[in-house]
Short mmCIF file of C-alpha atoms in Angstrom, two decimals:
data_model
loop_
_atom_site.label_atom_id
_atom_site.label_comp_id
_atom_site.label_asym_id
_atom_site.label_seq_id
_atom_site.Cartn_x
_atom_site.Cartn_y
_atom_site.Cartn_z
CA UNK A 15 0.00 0.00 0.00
CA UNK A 16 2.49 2.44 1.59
CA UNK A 17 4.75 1.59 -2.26
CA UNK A 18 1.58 1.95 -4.54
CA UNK A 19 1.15 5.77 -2.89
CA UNK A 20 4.77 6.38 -3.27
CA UNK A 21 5.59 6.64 0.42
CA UNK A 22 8.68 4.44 0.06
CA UNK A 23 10.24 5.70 -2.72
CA UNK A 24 9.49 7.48 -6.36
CA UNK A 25 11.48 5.03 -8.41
CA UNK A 26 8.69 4.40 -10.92
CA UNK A 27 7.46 2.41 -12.57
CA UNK A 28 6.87 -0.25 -9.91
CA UNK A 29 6.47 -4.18 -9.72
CA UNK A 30 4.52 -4.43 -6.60
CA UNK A 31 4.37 -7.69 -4.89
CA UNK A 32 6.27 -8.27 -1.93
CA UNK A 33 4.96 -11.64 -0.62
CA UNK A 34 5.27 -14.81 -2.37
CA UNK A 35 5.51 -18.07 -2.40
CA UNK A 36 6.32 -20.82 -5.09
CA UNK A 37 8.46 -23.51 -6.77
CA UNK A 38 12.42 -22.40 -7.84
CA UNK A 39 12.69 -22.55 -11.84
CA UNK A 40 16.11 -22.04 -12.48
CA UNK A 41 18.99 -20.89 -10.53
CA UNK A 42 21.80 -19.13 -11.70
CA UNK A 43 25.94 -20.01 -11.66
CA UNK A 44 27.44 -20.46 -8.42
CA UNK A 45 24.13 -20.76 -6.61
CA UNK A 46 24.15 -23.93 -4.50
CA UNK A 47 21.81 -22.74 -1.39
CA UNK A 48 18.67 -23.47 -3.06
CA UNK A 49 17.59 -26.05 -6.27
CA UNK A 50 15.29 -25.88 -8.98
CA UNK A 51 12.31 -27.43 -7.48
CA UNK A 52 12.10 -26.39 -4.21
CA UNK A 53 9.15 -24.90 -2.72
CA UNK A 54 10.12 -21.53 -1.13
CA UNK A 55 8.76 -18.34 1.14
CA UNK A 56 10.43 -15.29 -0.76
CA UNK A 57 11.72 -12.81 1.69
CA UNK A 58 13.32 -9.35 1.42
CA UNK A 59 16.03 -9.76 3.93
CA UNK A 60 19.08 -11.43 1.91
CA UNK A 61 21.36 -10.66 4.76
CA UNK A 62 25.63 -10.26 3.38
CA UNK A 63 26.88 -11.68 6.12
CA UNK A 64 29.83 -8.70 5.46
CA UNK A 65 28.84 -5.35 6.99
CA UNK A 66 29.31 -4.48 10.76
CA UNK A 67 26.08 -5.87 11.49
CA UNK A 68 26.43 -9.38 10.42
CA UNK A 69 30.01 -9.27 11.70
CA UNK A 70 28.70 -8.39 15.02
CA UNK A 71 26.47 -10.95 14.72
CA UNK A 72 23.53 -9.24 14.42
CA UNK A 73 22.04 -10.29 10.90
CA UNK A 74 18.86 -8.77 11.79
CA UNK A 75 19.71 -5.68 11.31
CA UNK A 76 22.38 -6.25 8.43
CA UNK A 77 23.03 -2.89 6.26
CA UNK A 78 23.53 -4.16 2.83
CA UNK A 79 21.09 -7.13 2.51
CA UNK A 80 21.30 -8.35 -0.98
CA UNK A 81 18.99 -8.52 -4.08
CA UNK A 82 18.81 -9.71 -7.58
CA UNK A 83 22.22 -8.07 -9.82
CA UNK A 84 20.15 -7.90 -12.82
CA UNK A 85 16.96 -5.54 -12.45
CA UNK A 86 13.59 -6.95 -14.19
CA UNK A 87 12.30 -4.83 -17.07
CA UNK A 88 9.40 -4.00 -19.80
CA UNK A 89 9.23 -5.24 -22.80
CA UNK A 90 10.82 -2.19 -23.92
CA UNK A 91 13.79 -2.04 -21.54
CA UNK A 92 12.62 0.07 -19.07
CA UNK A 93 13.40 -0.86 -16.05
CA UNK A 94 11.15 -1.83 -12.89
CA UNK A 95 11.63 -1.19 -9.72
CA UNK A 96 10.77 -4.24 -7.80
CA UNK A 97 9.01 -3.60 -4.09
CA UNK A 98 11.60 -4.70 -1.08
CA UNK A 99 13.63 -6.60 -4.36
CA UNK A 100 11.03 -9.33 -4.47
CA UNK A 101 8.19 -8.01 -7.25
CA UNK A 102 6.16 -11.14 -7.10
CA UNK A 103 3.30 -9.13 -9.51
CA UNK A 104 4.27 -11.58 -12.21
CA UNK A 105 4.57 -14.94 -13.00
CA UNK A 106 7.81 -14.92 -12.40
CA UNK A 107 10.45 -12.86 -10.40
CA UNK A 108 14.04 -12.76 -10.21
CA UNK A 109 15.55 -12.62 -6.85
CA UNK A 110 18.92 -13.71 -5.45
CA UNK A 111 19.53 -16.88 -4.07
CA UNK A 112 19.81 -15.53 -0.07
CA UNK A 113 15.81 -14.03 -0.81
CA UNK A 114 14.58 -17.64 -0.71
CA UNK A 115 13.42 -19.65 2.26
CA UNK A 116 12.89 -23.68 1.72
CA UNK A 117 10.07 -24.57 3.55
CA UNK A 118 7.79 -27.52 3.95
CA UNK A 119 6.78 -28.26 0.96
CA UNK A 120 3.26 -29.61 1.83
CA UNK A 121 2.22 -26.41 2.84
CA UNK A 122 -0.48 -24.60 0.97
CA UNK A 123 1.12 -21.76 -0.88
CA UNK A 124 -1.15 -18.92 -1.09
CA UNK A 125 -1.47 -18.68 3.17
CA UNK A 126 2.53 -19.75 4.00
CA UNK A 127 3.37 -16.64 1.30
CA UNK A 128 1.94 -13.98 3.94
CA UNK A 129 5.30 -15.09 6.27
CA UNK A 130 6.90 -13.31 3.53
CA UNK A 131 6.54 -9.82 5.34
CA UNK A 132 2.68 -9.11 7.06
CA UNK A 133 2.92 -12.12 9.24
CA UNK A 134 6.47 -11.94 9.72
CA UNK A 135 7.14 -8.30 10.54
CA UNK A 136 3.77 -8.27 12.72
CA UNK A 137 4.88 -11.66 14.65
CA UNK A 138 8.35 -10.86 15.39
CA UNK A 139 7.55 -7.38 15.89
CA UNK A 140 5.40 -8.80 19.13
CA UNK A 141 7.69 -11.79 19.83
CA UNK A 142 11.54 -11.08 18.61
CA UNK A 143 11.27 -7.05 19.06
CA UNK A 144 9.28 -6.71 22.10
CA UNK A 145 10.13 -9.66 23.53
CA UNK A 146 6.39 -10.51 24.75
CA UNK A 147 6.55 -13.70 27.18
CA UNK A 148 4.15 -15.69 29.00
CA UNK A 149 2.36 -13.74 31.43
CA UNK A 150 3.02 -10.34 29.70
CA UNK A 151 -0.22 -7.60 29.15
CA UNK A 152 -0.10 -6.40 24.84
CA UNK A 153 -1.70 -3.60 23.75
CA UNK A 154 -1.93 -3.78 19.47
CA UNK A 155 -2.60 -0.60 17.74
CA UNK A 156 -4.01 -1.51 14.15
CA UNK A 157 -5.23 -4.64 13.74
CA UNK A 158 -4.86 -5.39 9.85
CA UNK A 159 -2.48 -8.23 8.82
CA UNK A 160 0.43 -6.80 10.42
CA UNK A 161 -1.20 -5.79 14.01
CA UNK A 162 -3.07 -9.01 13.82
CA UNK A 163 0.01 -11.14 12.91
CA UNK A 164 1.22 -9.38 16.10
CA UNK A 165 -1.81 -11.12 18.50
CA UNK A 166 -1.41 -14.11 17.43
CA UNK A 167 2.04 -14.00 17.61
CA UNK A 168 1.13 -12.40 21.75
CA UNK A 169 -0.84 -15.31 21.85
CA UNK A 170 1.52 -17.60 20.97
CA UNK A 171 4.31 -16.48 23.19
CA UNK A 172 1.93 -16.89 26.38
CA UNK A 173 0.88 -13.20 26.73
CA UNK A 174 -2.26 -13.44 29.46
CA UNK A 175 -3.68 -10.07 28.37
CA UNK A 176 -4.01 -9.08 24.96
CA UNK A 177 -6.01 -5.63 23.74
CA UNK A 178 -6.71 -5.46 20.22
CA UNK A 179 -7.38 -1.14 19.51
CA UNK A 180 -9.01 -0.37 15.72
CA UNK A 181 -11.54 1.64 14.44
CA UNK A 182 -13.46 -0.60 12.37
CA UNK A 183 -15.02 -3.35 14.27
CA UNK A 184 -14.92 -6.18 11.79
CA UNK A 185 -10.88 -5.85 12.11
CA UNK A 186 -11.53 -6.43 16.14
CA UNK A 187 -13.12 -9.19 15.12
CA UNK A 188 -11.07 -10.93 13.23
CA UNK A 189 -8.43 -9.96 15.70
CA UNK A 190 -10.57 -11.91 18.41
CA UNK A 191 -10.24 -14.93 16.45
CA UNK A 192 -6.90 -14.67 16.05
CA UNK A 193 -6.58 -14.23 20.48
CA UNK A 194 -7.19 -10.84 21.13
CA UNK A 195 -8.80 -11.27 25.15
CA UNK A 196 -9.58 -7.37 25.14
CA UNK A 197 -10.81 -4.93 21.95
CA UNK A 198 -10.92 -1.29 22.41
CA UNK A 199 -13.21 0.33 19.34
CA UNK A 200 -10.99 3.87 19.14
CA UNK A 201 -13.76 5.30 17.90
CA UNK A 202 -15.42 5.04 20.97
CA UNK A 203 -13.04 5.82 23.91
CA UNK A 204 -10.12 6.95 24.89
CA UNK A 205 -7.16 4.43 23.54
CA UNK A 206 -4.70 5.43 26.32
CA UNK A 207 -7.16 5.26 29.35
CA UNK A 208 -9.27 2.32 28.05
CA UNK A 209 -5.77 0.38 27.99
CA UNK A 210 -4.75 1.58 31.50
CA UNK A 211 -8.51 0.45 32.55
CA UNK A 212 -7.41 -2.91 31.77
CA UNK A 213 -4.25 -3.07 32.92
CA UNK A 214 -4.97 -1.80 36.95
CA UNK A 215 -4.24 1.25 35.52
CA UNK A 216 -0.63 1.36 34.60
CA UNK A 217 -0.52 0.41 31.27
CA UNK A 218 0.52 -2.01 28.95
CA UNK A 219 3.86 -4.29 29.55
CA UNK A 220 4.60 -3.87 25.65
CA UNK A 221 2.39 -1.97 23.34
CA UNK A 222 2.65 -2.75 19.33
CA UNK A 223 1.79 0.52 17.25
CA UNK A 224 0.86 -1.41 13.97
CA UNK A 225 -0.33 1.91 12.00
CA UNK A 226 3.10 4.26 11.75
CA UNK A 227 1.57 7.89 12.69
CA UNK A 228 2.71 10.10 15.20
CA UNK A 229 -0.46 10.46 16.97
CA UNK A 230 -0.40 6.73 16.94
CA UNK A 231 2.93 6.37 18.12
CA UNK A 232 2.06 9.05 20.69
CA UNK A 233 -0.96 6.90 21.95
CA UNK A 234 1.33 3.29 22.28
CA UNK A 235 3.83 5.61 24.07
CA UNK A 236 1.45 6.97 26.64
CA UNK A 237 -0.48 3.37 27.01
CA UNK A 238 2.47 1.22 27.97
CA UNK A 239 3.90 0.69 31.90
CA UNK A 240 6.37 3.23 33.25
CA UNK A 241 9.14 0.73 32.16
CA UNK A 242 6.95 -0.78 29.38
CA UNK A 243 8.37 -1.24 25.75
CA UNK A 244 6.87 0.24 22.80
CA UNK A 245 7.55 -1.08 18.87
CA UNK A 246 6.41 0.81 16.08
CA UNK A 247 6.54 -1.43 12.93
CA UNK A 248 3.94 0.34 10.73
CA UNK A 249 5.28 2.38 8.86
CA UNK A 250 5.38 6.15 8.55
CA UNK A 251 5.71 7.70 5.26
CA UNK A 252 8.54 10.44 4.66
CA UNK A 253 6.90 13.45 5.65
CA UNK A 254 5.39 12.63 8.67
CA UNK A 255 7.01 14.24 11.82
CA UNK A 256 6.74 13.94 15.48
CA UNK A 257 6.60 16.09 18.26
CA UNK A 258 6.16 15.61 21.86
CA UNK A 259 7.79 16.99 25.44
CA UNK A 260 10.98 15.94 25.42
CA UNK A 261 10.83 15.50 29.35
CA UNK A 262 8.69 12.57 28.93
CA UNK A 263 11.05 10.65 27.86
CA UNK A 264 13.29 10.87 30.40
CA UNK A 265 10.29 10.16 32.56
CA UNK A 266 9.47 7.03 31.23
CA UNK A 267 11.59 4.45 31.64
CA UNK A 268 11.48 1.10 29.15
CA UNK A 269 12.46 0.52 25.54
CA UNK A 270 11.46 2.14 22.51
CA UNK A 271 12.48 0.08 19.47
CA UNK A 272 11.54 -0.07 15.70
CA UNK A 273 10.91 -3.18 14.16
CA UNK A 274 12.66 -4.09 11.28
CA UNK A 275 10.99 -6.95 9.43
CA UNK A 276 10.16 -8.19 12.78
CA UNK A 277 14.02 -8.69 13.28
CA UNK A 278 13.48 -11.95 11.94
CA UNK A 279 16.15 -14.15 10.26
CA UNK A 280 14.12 -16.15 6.97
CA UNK A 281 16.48 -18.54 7.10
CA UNK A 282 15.61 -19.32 10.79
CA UNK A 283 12.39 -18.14 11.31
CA UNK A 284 10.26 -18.59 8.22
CA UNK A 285 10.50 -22.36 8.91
CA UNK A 286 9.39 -22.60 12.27
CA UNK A 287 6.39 -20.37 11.33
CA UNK A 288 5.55 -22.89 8.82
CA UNK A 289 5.87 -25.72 11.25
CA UNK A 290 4.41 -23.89 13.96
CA UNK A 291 1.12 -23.58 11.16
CA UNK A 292 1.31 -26.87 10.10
CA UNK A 293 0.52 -28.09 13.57
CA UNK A 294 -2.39 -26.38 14.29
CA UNK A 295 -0.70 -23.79 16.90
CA UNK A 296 -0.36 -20.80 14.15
CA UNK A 297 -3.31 -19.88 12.40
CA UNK A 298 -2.07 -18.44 8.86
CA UNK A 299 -5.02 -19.54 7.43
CA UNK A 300 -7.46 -17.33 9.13
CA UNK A 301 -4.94 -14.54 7.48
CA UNK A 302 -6.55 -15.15 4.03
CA UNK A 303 -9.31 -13.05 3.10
CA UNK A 304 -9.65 -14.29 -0.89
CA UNK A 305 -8.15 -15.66 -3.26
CA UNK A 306 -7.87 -13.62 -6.33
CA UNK A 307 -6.40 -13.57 -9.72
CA UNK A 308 -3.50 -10.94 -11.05
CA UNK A 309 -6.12 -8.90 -12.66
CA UNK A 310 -7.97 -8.19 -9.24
CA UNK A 311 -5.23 -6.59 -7.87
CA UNK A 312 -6.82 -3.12 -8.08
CA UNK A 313 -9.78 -4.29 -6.65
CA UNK A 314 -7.95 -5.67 -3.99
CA UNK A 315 -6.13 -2.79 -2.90
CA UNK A 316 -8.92 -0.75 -2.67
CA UNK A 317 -10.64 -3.59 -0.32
CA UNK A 318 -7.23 -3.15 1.65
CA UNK A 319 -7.76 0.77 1.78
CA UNK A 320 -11.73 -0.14 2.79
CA UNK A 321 -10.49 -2.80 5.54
CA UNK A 322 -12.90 -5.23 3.79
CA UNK A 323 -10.32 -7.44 3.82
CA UNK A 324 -7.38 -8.78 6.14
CA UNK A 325 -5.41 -10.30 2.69
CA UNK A 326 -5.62 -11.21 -0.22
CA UNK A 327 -3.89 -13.48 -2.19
CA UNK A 328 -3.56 -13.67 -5.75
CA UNK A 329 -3.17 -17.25 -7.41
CA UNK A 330 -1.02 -17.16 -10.60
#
C-alpha cells in the first residue's frame, strides 16, 4: 500500500508484490543454497553476512542485505523497480539466491506466502522485538495483517492479556479470532485510558503501534507501563514528523524500538512459522481473506484501503 502511494520511494514504474511463495525454476551459476524445485517463502532480507552488522552478529539488522544483480524490465527495456527486491506481480520474479526460504513443501502456498513480510514483521515485531513472554499484558494498535500477525504472535508467546485497539469493528473481530482477550473500538473511547482500565491502571507491559503515525505512536507511548516497551513497525511515510515533550522521555523508563521486518532471520524463522502452522498452533489460514487472480489486484487494494479485507492473495 504504503509503495503503490509512493511513500517508500518514487522510483517508478513499480512491480509491486512483496509476498510470495512458489516452486524455484532455475537458478543461476554459483548458486548452490537453493535447487530448482524447491518450494520456497520469498523474503526481502538477503542478509551479506559482510557489513558491521552481520560481523557483530547481528544479521537482523544487516546494512547491505542483498537482491537480484540484474533488475527486471518492460518489454521495452525500461526498467522496474521491484518492491523490497522481491516483485512477485508476475509470473515470475528474479531474486537472489539468499531471498529464498525452503520450507515444507506440503504447505499450501497462497497462506505460507503472507510469512513473507505481514505475518512476519507483525509476529516478530510482538515476539523477537518486544520480547512478549508468558504472562506479559499487549496492547496492538491496528489490527490489519500486520497488528493481527502481532496477537497471534502475543498469543503464541503466552501473553495473558491481549487488547486489540481499531476503528473498524470487523478488524476487532477478526483480531478476536486470532486471540485478542480485550478490543478497544478507538472510535469510541479513549485508547490510552481504556488500555490503562485494563491493565490496573498502569498500562501495557509492551504496546505494538501497527499503524506508523505520530499520533499513533504518541498513543502506544502513553499506554504502555512506566518501564513498558513500545515497537512501532507500521510504517510512517517520509513526511510525517513527530513532536512531543521531550521531558517525557526521560520520565518514562522502558524501551522504545523499531521493528525491522520483525528482526526476523528467513532462514531461521520462516520455517518454524511454517511448522508452527502446520501443527495447528499458528493460524495463517485465518490470514486469508480471498483468493484472487492478477487482474484483481486493483480491486484488492482498494478492499485493503476499505479494511474489507485482512489479505488477499492472488493465485497465478
Amino acid at each position: 500500500m504504503v509503495y503503490s502511494e509512493g511513500g517508500v520511494t518514487d522510483e517508478f514504474p513499480f512491480l509491486l508484490g512483496h509476498e510470495a511463495a512458489g516452486t524455484v525454476e532455475i537458478v543461476g551459476e554459483g548458486v548452490d543454497s537453493v535447487a530448482v524445485g524447491d518450494f520456497v517463502v520469498l523474503n526481502w532480507r538477503a542478509v551479506c553476512g559482510r557489513c558491521r552488522a552481520c560481523k557483530r552478529g547481528r544479521p537482523q539488522y544487516c546494512f547491505d542485505t542483498l537482491n537480484a544483480a540484474q533488475p527486471m524490465t518492460l518489454p521495452d527495456g525500461t526498467k522496474l523497480t521491484a518492491a523490497l527486491g522481491v516483485g512477485a506481480f508476475s509470473e515470475k520474479t528474479l531474486v537472489h539466491a539468499g531471498q529464498c526460504t525452503k520450507v515444507d513443501p506440503n504447505a499450501d502456498p497462497t497462506e505460507v506466502a503472507l510469512i513473507g513480510c505481514g505475518v512476519m514483521a507483525g509476529f516478530g515485531a510482538a515476539v523477537n522485538t518486544g520480547g512478549v513472554g508468558h504472562g506479559d499484558s499487549v496492547a496492538v494498535i491496528g489490527c490489519g495483517g500486520v497488528g493481527s500477525a502481532a496477537i497471534a504472535g502475543a498469543r503464541l508467546a503466552g501473553a495473558t492479556k491481549i487488547i486489540a485497539i481499531d476503528r473498524d469493528p470487523r478488524k476487532l473481530a477478526w483480531a478476536t479470532e486470532l486471540g485478542a482477550t480485550h478490543t478497544i473500538d478507538a472510535t469510541q473511547a479513549d485508547l490510552v485510558t481504556a488500555v490503562r482500565d485494563l491493565t490496573d491502571g498502569f498500562g501495557a507491559d509492551v504496546v505494538v503501534d501497527a499503524v506508523g503515525r505520530p499520533e499513533t505512536w504518541k498513543q502506544a507511548f502513553y499506554a504502555r507501563d512506566l518501564a513498558g516497551t513500545l515497537v512501532l513497525v507500521g510504517e510512517p511515510t517520509r513526511d510525517m514528523q513527530l513532536v512531543m515533550p521531550f521531558v517525557d522521555f526521560f520520565s518514562h523508563g522502558g524501551a522504545l524500538k523499531s521493528s525491522w521486518y520483525g528482526d526476523c532471520l528467513p532462514a531461521r524463522d520462516f520455517p518454524v512459522l511454517v511448522d508452527l502452522y502446520r501443527q495447528g498452533r499458528f493460524p495463517l489460514e485465518r490470514f486469508v481473506t480471498e483468493r484472487i487472480g492478477i487482474e484483481q489486484v486493483e480491486e484488492a487494494l482498494r478492499a485493503i484501503r476499505n479494511g474489507d479485507v485482512l489479505r488477499s492473495v492472488i493465485v497465478l
